[in-house]
């Protein structure tokens, strides 16, 4: 199961990118939150990751069974996952009580009352990523360490310098997908109102302050 922690971290904490990953958060009237995300990699980037984590060529990069187990352990119920291709996966689950989940403990997902209404907020910053990293097992931390993520290790680095570093270690294709890729974040409240945000991954990975998206 350890091979799957890296893709999971990529989706939640925006560590990796390829085919424009998406994260959707839908708040319901009973104060539960539905989380859906999909992520994937190009064939060439996928080969680089497989080599890094010891997966044979031809074997799938993602495991729906591992995804379901991991989301369940993180506090989600009604979890489902499916592979859209050998290198792409989509998963969803419901957080019945956000405050009792690992996502809330890291500060990544918050739900609070504002002006008499329930507000849902996604936060991504060095502190949130570091807290999520602390939840991972030692093997997974070792894999993440190889990526030298600036906002995780507390080093100030420009996007160009980070891309050059990744290119030196894993090749220009992987570096370009990671730094130049984008993630789409969609937030929906219990009335059906939606807000959509698109963020560049390189900007998030090299950030020194927290960014928030709310509805």
PDB file of C-alpha atoms in Angstrom:
ATOM      1  CA  UNK A   1       0.000   0.000   0.000  1.00  0.00           C
ATOM      2  CA  UNK A   2       2.922   2.343   0.527  1.00  0.00           C
ATOM      3  CA  UNK A   3       3.235   2.966  -3.226  1.00  0.00           C
ATOM      4  CA  UNK A   4      -0.123   4.731  -3.179  1.00  0.00           C
ATOM      5  CA  UNK A   5       0.555   7.336  -0.487  1.00  0.00           C
ATOM      6  CA  UNK A   6       2.451   9.469  -3.012  1.00  0.00           C
ATOM      7  CA  UNK A   7      -0.482   9.799  -5.455  1.00  0.00           C
ATOM      8  CA  UNK A   8      -2.847  10.452  -2.538  1.00  0.00           C
ATOM      9  CA  UNK A   9      -0.664  13.242  -1.273  1.00  0.00           C
ATOM     10  CA  UNK A  10      -0.512  14.657  -4.762  1.00  0.00           C
ATOM     11  CA  UNK A  11      -4.258  14.971  -4.974  1.00  0.00           C
ATOM     12  CA  UNK A  12      -4.949  16.403  -1.537  1.00  0.00           C
ATOM     13  CA  UNK A  13      -1.930  18.566  -0.993  1.00  0.00           C
ATOM     14  CA  UNK A  14      -1.318  19.323  -4.652  1.00  0.00           C
ATOM     15  CA  UNK A  15       2.111  17.764  -4.763  1.00  0.00           C
ATOM     16  CA  UNK A  16       1.959  16.317  -8.293  1.00  0.00           C
ATOM     17  CA  UNK A  17       0.230  17.118 -11.546  1.00  0.00           C
ATOM     18  CA  UNK A  18      -0.320  16.065 -15.091  1.00  0.00           C
ATOM     19  CA  UNK A  19      -3.750  15.900 -16.625  1.00  0.00           C
ATOM     20  CA  UNK A  20      -5.112  18.939 -14.793  1.00  0.00           C
ATOM     21  CA  UNK A  21      -6.055  17.337 -11.459  1.00  0.00           C
ATOM     22  CA  UNK A  22      -9.360  18.351  -9.932  1.00  0.00           C
ATOM     23  CA  UNK A  23     -10.504  18.623  -6.329  1.00  0.00           C
ATOM     24  CA  UNK A  24     -14.210  19.106  -5.589  1.00  0.00           C
ATOM     25  CA  UNK A  25     -15.626  19.858  -2.154  1.00  0.00           C
ATOM     26  CA  UNK A  26     -19.409  19.833  -1.716  1.00  0.00           C
ATOM     27  CA  UNK A  27     -20.999  20.840   1.598  1.00  0.00           C
ATOM     28  CA  UNK A  28     -24.378  19.275   2.374  1.00  0.00           C
ATOM     29  CA  UNK A  29     -27.274  20.505   4.483  1.00  0.00           C
ATOM     30  CA  UNK A  30     -26.466  17.981   7.235  1.00  0.00           C
ATOM     31  CA  UNK A  31     -22.984  19.579   7.570  1.00  0.00           C
ATOM     32  CA  UNK A  32     -21.262  16.612   5.960  1.00  0.00           C
ATOM     33  CA  UNK A  33     -18.778  17.248   3.145  1.00  0.00           C
ATOM     34  CA  UNK A  34     -18.401  15.256  -0.048  1.00  0.00           C
ATOM     35  CA  UNK A  35     -14.848  15.108  -1.405  1.00  0.00           C
ATOM     36  CA  UNK A  36     -14.122  14.111  -4.994  1.00  0.00           C
ATOM     37  CA  UNK A  37     -10.807  14.236  -6.762  1.00  0.00           C
ATOM     38  CA  UNK A  38      -9.129  12.891  -9.828  1.00  0.00           C
ATOM     39  CA  UNK A  39      -5.495  12.950 -10.761  1.00  0.00           C
ATOM     40  CA  UNK A  40      -3.143  11.354 -13.222  1.00  0.00           C
ATOM     41  CA  UNK A  41       0.103  11.580 -15.130  1.00  0.00           C
ATOM     42  CA  UNK A  42       1.308  11.447 -18.701  1.00  0.00           C
ATOM     43  CA  UNK A  43       2.880   8.153 -19.743  1.00  0.00           C
ATOM     44  CA  UNK A  44       6.416   9.526 -19.552  1.00  0.00           C
ATOM     45  CA  UNK A  45       5.922  11.157 -16.141  1.00  0.00           C
ATOM     46  CA  UNK A  46       4.233   7.982 -14.935  1.00  0.00           C
ATOM     47  CA  UNK A  47       7.328   5.971 -15.867  1.00  0.00           C
ATOM     48  CA  UNK A  48       9.481   8.339 -13.815  1.00  0.00           C
ATOM     49  CA  UNK A  49       7.237   7.921 -10.754  1.00  0.00           C
ATOM     50  CA  UNK A  50       7.073   4.145 -11.134  1.00  0.00           C
ATOM     51  CA  UNK A  51      10.847   3.973 -11.234  1.00  0.00           C
ATOM     52  CA  UNK A  52      11.037   6.153  -8.131  1.00  0.00           C
ATOM     53  CA  UNK A  53       8.619   4.060  -6.051  1.00  0.00           C
ATOM     54  CA  UNK A  54       9.533   0.648  -7.465  1.00  0.00           C
ATOM     55  CA  UNK A  55       6.474  -0.163  -9.594  1.00  0.00           C
ATOM     56  CA  UNK A  56       7.059  -2.304 -12.677  1.00  0.00           C
ATOM     57  CA  UNK A  57       6.351  -0.876 -16.112  1.00  0.00           C
ATOM     58  CA  UNK A  58       2.937  -2.085 -17.234  1.00  0.00           C
ATOM     59  CA  UNK A  59       1.584  -2.242 -13.704  1.00  0.00           C
ATOM     60  CA  UNK A  60      -1.009   0.429 -12.835  1.00  0.00           C
ATOM     61  CA  UNK A  61       0.269   3.483 -11.008  1.00  0.00           C
ATOM     62  CA  UNK A  62      -2.900   3.694  -8.906  1.00  0.00           C
ATOM     63  CA  UNK A  63      -4.863   1.106  -6.963  1.00  0.00           C
ATOM     64  CA  UNK A  64      -8.579   1.791  -6.390  1.00  0.00           C
ATOM     65  CA  UNK A  65      -8.552  -0.643  -3.453  1.00  0.00           C
ATOM     66  CA  UNK A  66      -5.713   1.263  -1.787  1.00  0.00           C
ATOM     67  CA  UNK A  67      -7.488   4.566  -2.478  1.00  0.00           C
ATOM     68  CA  UNK A  68     -10.648   3.311  -0.791  1.00  0.00           C
ATOM     69  CA  UNK A  69      -8.719   2.049   2.234  1.00  0.00           C
ATOM     70  CA  UNK A  70      -6.733   5.252   2.631  1.00  0.00           C
ATOM     71  CA  UNK A  71      -9.747   7.554   2.336  1.00  0.00           C
ATOM     72  CA  UNK A  72     -11.602   5.374   4.808  1.00  0.00           C
ATOM     73  CA  UNK A  73      -8.708   5.579   7.264  1.00  0.00           C
ATOM     74  CA  UNK A  74      -8.740   9.362   6.821  1.00  0.00           C
ATOM     75  CA  UNK A  75     -12.335   9.441   8.063  1.00  0.00           C
ATOM     76  CA  UNK A  76     -14.436   9.220   4.898  1.00  0.00           C
ATOM     77  CA  UNK A  77     -17.482   6.983   4.378  1.00  0.00           C
ATOM     78  CA  UNK A  78     -19.307   5.849   1.233  1.00  0.00           C
ATOM     79  CA  UNK A  79     -15.940   5.776  -0.517  1.00  0.00           C
ATOM     80  CA  UNK A  80     -15.597   4.742  -4.143  1.00  0.00           C
ATOM     81  CA  UNK A  81     -12.695   4.778  -6.587  1.00  0.00           C
ATOM     82  CA  UNK A  82     -12.087   3.843 -10.192  1.00  0.00           C
ATOM     83  CA  UNK A  83      -9.227   3.907 -12.650  1.00  0.00           C
ATOM     84  CA  UNK A  84      -9.888   5.882 -15.806  1.00  0.00           C
ATOM     85  CA  UNK A  85      -6.670   4.555 -17.346  1.00  0.00           C
ATOM     86  CA  UNK A  86      -3.465   2.871 -16.213  1.00  0.00           C
ATOM     87  CA  UNK A  87      -2.166   6.214 -14.958  1.00  0.00           C
ATOM     88  CA  UNK A  88      -5.335   8.032 -13.863  1.00  0.00           C
ATOM     89  CA  UNK A  89      -7.725   7.599 -10.954  1.00  0.00           C
ATOM     90  CA  UNK A  90     -10.874   9.212  -9.588  1.00  0.00           C
ATOM     91  CA  UNK A  91     -12.166   8.814  -6.035  1.00  0.00           C
ATOM     92  CA  UNK A  92     -14.864  10.213  -3.791  1.00  0.00           C
ATOM     93  CA  UNK A  93     -16.070   9.924  -0.220  1.00  0.00           C
ATOM     94  CA  UNK A  94     -18.090  11.734   2.427  1.00  0.00           C
ATOM     95  CA  UNK A  95     -16.769  13.304   5.603  1.00  0.00           C
ATOM     96  CA  UNK A  96     -19.722  13.067   7.987  1.00  0.00           C
ATOM     97  CA  UNK A  97     -17.989  15.156  10.631  1.00  0.00           C
ATOM     98  CA  UNK A  98     -15.095  17.199   9.269  1.00  0.00           C
ATOM     99  CA  UNK A  99     -13.759  17.974  12.739  1.00  0.00           C
ATOM    100  CA  UNK A 100     -13.089  14.282  13.386  1.00  0.00           C
ATOM    101  CA  UNK A 101     -10.960  13.711  10.274  1.00  0.00           C
ATOM    102  CA  UNK A 102      -7.256  13.935   9.439  1.00  0.00           C
ATOM    103  CA  UNK A 103      -8.085  16.625   6.890  1.00  0.00           C
ATOM    104  CA  UNK A 104      -9.384  18.902   9.640  1.00  0.00           C
ATOM    105  CA  UNK A 105      -6.424  18.144  11.906  1.00  0.00           C
ATOM    106  CA  UNK A 106      -4.034  19.361   9.224  1.00  0.00           C
ATOM    107  CA  UNK A 107      -6.082  22.505   8.587  1.00  0.00           C
ATOM    108  CA  UNK A 108      -6.615  21.591   4.936  1.00  0.00           C
ATOM    109  CA  UNK A 109     -10.429  21.452   5.212  1.00  0.00           C
ATOM    110  CA  UNK A 110     -12.358  23.578   7.690  1.00  0.00           C
ATOM    111  CA  UNK A 111     -16.036  24.095   8.318  1.00  0.00           C
ATOM    112  CA  UNK A 112     -17.188  26.971  10.500  1.00  0.00           C
ATOM    113  CA  UNK A 113     -20.044  29.374  11.083  1.00  0.00           C
ATOM    114  CA  UNK A 114     -19.758  32.806   9.453  1.00  0.00           C
ATOM    115  CA  UNK A 115     -22.557  35.359   9.665  1.00  0.00           C
ATOM    116  CA  UNK A 116     -25.009  32.641  10.690  1.00  0.00           C
ATOM    117  CA  UNK A 117     -24.118  30.382   7.772  1.00  0.00           C
ATOM    118  CA  UNK A 118     -21.854  27.378   7.430  1.00  0.00           C
ATOM    119  CA  UNK A 119     -18.691  28.144   5.451  1.00  0.00           C
ATOM    120  CA  UNK A 120     -16.290  25.602   3.961  1.00  0.00           C
ATOM    121  CA  UNK A 121     -12.644  26.553   3.480  1.00  0.00           C
ATOM    122  CA  UNK A 122      -9.711  24.831   1.793  1.00  0.00           C
ATOM    123  CA  UNK A 123      -6.276  25.946   3.010  1.00  0.00           C
ATOM    124  CA  UNK A 124      -2.941  25.064   1.438  1.00  0.00           C
ATOM    125  CA  UNK A 125       0.328  26.383   2.828  1.00  0.00           C
ATOM    126  CA  UNK A 126       3.638  25.253   4.301  1.00  0.00           C
ATOM    127  CA  UNK A 127       2.124  24.470   7.711  1.00  0.00           C
ATOM    128  CA  UNK A 128      -0.777  22.451   6.281  1.00  0.00           C
ATOM    129  CA  UNK A 129       1.494  20.445   3.988  1.00  0.00           C
ATOM    130  CA  UNK A 130       3.949  19.798   6.805  1.00  0.00           C
ATOM    131  CA  UNK A 131       1.144  18.547   9.082  1.00  0.00           C
ATOM    132  CA  UNK A 132      -0.126  16.194   6.394  1.00  0.00           C
ATOM    133  CA  UNK A 133       3.428  14.973   5.775  1.00  0.00           C
ATOM    134  CA  UNK A 134       3.732  14.169   9.489  1.00  0.00           C
ATOM    135  CA  UNK A 135       0.808  11.723   9.179  1.00  0.00           C
ATOM    136  CA  UNK A 136       2.593   9.616   6.557  1.00  0.00           C
ATOM    137  CA  UNK A 137       4.608   6.500   7.332  1.00  0.00           C
ATOM    138  CA  UNK A 138       8.404   6.603   7.164  1.00  0.00           C
ATOM    139  CA  UNK A 139       8.613   4.923   3.763  1.00  0.00           C
ATOM    140  CA  UNK A 140       6.217   7.405   2.216  1.00  0.00           C
ATOM    141  CA  UNK A 141       8.011  10.325   3.832  1.00  0.00           C
ATOM    142  CA  UNK A 142      11.216   9.045   2.248  1.00  0.00           C
ATOM    143  CA  UNK A 143       9.573   9.110  -1.183  1.00  0.00           C
ATOM    144  CA  UNK A 144       8.229  12.620  -0.647  1.00  0.00           C
ATOM    145  CA  UNK A 145      11.638  13.755   0.586  1.00  0.00           C
ATOM    146  CA  UNK A 146      13.155  12.895  -2.788  1.00  0.00           C
ATOM    147  CA  UNK A 147      10.995  15.622  -4.394  1.00  0.00           C
ATOM    148  CA  UNK A 148      12.601  18.390  -2.306  1.00  0.00           C
ATOM    149  CA  UNK A 149       9.312  20.330  -2.163  1.00  0.00           C
ATOM    150  CA  UNK A 150      10.300  23.886  -1.149  1.00  0.00           C
ATOM    151  CA  UNK A 151       7.259  24.696   1.000  1.00  0.00           C
ATOM    152  CA  UNK A 152       7.604  21.350   2.783  1.00  0.00           C
ATOM    153  CA  UNK A 153      11.276  21.642   3.646  1.00  0.00           C
ATOM    154  CA  UNK A 154      11.048  25.348   4.449  1.00  0.00           C
ATOM    155  CA  UNK A 155      13.393  26.501   1.694  1.00  0.00           C
ATOM    156  CA  UNK A 156      12.720  29.649  -0.330  1.00  0.00           C
ATOM    157  CA  UNK A 157      13.020  28.786  -4.030  1.00  0.00           C
ATOM    158  CA  UNK A 158      11.670  30.293  -7.249  1.00  0.00           C
ATOM    159  CA  UNK A 159       9.496  28.212  -9.554  1.00  0.00           C
ATOM    160  CA  UNK A 160      12.216  28.222 -12.212  1.00  0.00           C
ATOM    161  CA  UNK A 161      14.852  27.044  -9.760  1.00  0.00           C
ATOM    162  CA  UNK A 162      12.556  24.275  -8.512  1.00  0.00           C
ATOM    163  CA  UNK A 163      11.821  23.145 -12.055  1.00  0.00           C
ATOM    164  CA  UNK A 164      15.546  23.050 -12.792  1.00  0.00           C
ATOM    165  CA  UNK A 165      16.118  20.944  -9.680  1.00  0.00           C
ATOM    166  CA  UNK A 166      13.407  18.448 -10.666  1.00  0.00           C
ATOM    167  CA  UNK A 167      14.640  18.363 -14.240  1.00  0.00           C
ATOM    168  CA  UNK A 168      18.120  17.448 -13.054  1.00  0.00           C
ATOM    169  CA  UNK A 169      16.744  14.613 -10.895  1.00  0.00           C
ATOM    170  CA  UNK A 170      13.856  13.236 -12.981  1.00  0.00           C
ATOM    171  CA  UNK A 171      14.002  14.816 -16.424  1.00  0.00           C
ATOM    172  CA  UNK A 172      12.392  17.867 -18.049  1.00  0.00           C
ATOM    173  CA  UNK A 173       9.028  16.253 -18.860  1.00  0.00           C
ATOM    174  CA  UNK A 174       8.262  15.381 -15.265  1.00  0.00           C
ATOM    175  CA  UNK A 175       9.580  18.747 -14.040  1.00  0.00           C
ATOM    176  CA  UNK A 176       7.458  20.656 -16.530  1.00  0.00           C
ATOM    177  CA  UNK A 177       4.287  18.717 -15.687  1.00  0.00           C
ATOM    178  CA  UNK A 178       4.754  19.324 -11.997  1.00  0.00           C
ATOM    179  CA  UNK A 179       5.730  22.993 -11.990  1.00  0.00           C
ATOM    180  CA  UNK A 180       3.727  24.251 -14.985  1.00  0.00           C
ATOM    181  CA  UNK A 181       0.640  22.118 -14.343  1.00  0.00           C
ATOM    182  CA  UNK A 182      -2.531  23.453 -12.747  1.00  0.00           C
ATOM    183  CA  UNK A 183      -5.146  22.177 -10.332  1.00  0.00           C
ATOM    184  CA  UNK A 184      -8.827  23.046 -10.452  1.00  0.00           C
ATOM    185  CA  UNK A 185     -10.572  23.448  -7.085  1.00  0.00           C
ATOM    186  CA  UNK A 186     -14.385  23.537  -7.070  1.00  0.00           C
ATOM    187  CA  UNK A 187     -16.294  24.436  -3.908  1.00  0.00           C
ATOM    188  CA  UNK A 188     -20.069  24.013  -3.609  1.00  0.00           C
ATOM    189  CA  UNK A 189     -22.273  24.991  -0.679  1.00  0.00           C
ATOM    190  CA  UNK A 190     -25.447  23.262   0.485  1.00  0.00           C
ATOM    191  CA  UNK A 191     -27.618  25.501  -1.735  1.00  0.00           C
ATOM    192  CA  UNK A 192     -25.813  24.464  -4.915  1.00  0.00           C
ATOM    193  CA  UNK A 193     -23.791  27.666  -5.274  1.00  0.00           C
ATOM    194  CA  UNK A 194     -20.354  26.939  -6.754  1.00  0.00           C
ATOM    195  CA  UNK A 195     -16.985  28.644  -6.955  1.00  0.00           C
ATOM    196  CA  UNK A 196     -14.167  27.370  -9.163  1.00  0.00           C
ATOM    197  CA  UNK A 197     -10.503  28.234  -8.822  1.00  0.00           C
ATOM    198  CA  UNK A 198      -7.484  27.297 -10.956  1.00  0.00           C
ATOM    199  CA  UNK A 199      -4.040  27.412  -9.415  1.00  0.00           C
ATOM    200  CA  UNK A 200      -0.570  26.784 -10.840  1.00  0.00           C
ATOM    201  CA  UNK A 201       1.130  23.921  -9.027  1.00  0.00           C
ATOM    202  CA  UNK A 202       4.590  25.453  -9.122  1.00  0.00           C
ATOM    203  CA  UNK A 203       3.239  28.496  -7.299  1.00  0.00           C
ATOM    204  CA  UNK A 204       1.693  26.354  -4.572  1.00  0.00           C
ATOM    205  CA  UNK A 205       4.737  24.136  -4.127  1.00  0.00           C
ATOM    206  CA  UNK A 206       7.068  27.105  -3.686  1.00  0.00           C
ATOM    207  CA  UNK A 207       4.719  29.246  -1.581  1.00  0.00           C
ATOM    208  CA  UNK A 208       5.884  30.742   1.683  1.00  0.00           C
ATOM    209  CA  UNK A 209       2.436  31.830   2.932  1.00  0.00           C
ATOM    210  CA  UNK A 210      -0.956  30.115   3.069  1.00  0.00           C
ATOM    211  CA  UNK A 211      -3.643  30.404   0.400  1.00  0.00           C
ATOM    212  CA  UNK A 212      -7.338  29.857   1.142  1.00  0.00           C
ATOM    213  CA  UNK A 213     -10.444  29.248  -0.947  1.00  0.00           C
ATOM    214  CA  UNK A 214     -13.878  29.539   0.677  1.00  0.00           C
ATOM    215  CA  UNK A 215     -17.570  29.334  -0.045  1.00  0.00           C
TER     216      UNK A 215
END
